[in-house]
Amino acid sequence: MTGIELGGGPITVGRASPEHAPDVELGPDPQRWVGRLHCTLDFADGMWSVTDNASVNGTLLRHGDVTERLQGRKRLQHGDTLLILGDMTAGGEPLYWELTFLDPHTTQPAPFGPPTPVRHTGPALRYDWVAARAYRVENGVETPITGLRPQGHQLLRYMAGRSTGGASVACDHQALITALWGPREEWAPHRSYTRSDLAGVVRAVRRCIEVDPSRPSILETVTGIGYRLNVSGPAT
């Protein structure tokens, strides 16, 4: 366990890369699950707050017995823990970096209202960010998804995380390629990733989440643009 004394902020948390070193470096991270500027801690008006910087895999905030995905800026309280996905086993079990905030001063708990569920009439997908589990939702019935590989989780986490209020979300090819393999400047020499590589990941995901992968209704193709994910409620 390593302790870091926070100064006046801002404090950046992320993955080191060429010409970039965050204040709190999470590594090693060969799969690039951690963003280069994953989240930021700021000090203002006598309190610390944390903001997720639109990271691909998101940041979880555990407060007491409640763990939720960090959205927007949140005040940190003594004992709060940030969970950042650092790896995933071959069986799809998430492994998190845990950063616990220790503050000797008494603070008041900030209210966290539960998200309002949004349901779709057709087949959709619900992604549980905390447990890294996906569920097919149809006619109000949830069916756990099995067999997803780590890149499949990466794809679904990225797309579900960009849904607003549980609405369907479309992402273009280049955004998805970057989400899966990182920015071009971080690719290995003489290696490139194309729409064909992306399509391979999409096919593997469809085999797991679709009733009929040849006629996808959850992860749909948007011709000439990319793919659309039909989401059931906000990603939790």
PDB file of C-alpha atoms in Angstrom, residues 31 35 38 49 66 77 87 95 105-106 134 157 171-172 174 186 189 192 229:
ATOM      1  CA  GLN A  31      -3.551  -3.382 -22.008  1.00  0.00           C
ATOM      2  CA  GLY A  35      -6.563   6.509 -19.460  1.00  0.00           C
ATOM      3  CA  HIS A  38      -8.062   9.231 -16.322  1.00  0.00           C
ATOM      4  CA  SER A  49     -13.465  16.830  -5.529  1.00  0.00           C
ATOM      5  CA  VAL A  66     -22.660   2.099  -2.316  1.00  0.00           C
ATOM      6  CA  GLN A  77     -15.381  12.393   1.743  1.00  0.00           C
ATOM      7  CA  ASP A  87      -6.998  -5.446 -15.826  1.00  0.00           C
ATOM      8  CA  LEU A  95      -9.387  -6.137 -11.381  1.00  0.00           C
ATOM      9  CA  HIS A 105     -11.773  16.738   8.823  1.00  0.00           C
ATOM     10  CA  THR A 106     -15.447  16.082   9.403  1.00  0.00           C
ATOM     11  CA  ALA A 134     -23.692  -7.355 -19.280  1.00  0.00           C
ATOM     12  CA  ARG A 157     -18.245  -0.222 -21.586  1.00  0.00           C
ATOM     13  CA  CYS A 171     -20.180   5.681 -32.269  1.00  0.00           C
ATOM     14  CA  ASP A 172     -18.080   6.111 -35.379  1.00  0.00           C
ATOM     15  CA  GLN A 174     -12.433   5.753 -35.470  1.00  0.00           C
ATOM     16  CA  GLU A 186       0.703   4.571 -28.969  1.00  0.00           C
ATOM     17  CA  PRO A 189       5.744   0.140 -34.701  1.00  0.00           C
ATOM     18  CA  SER A 192      -2.176  -0.513 -37.472  1.00  0.00           C
ATOM     19  CA  LEU A 229     -25.798   0.099 -29.156  1.00  0.00           C
TER      20      LEU A 229
END
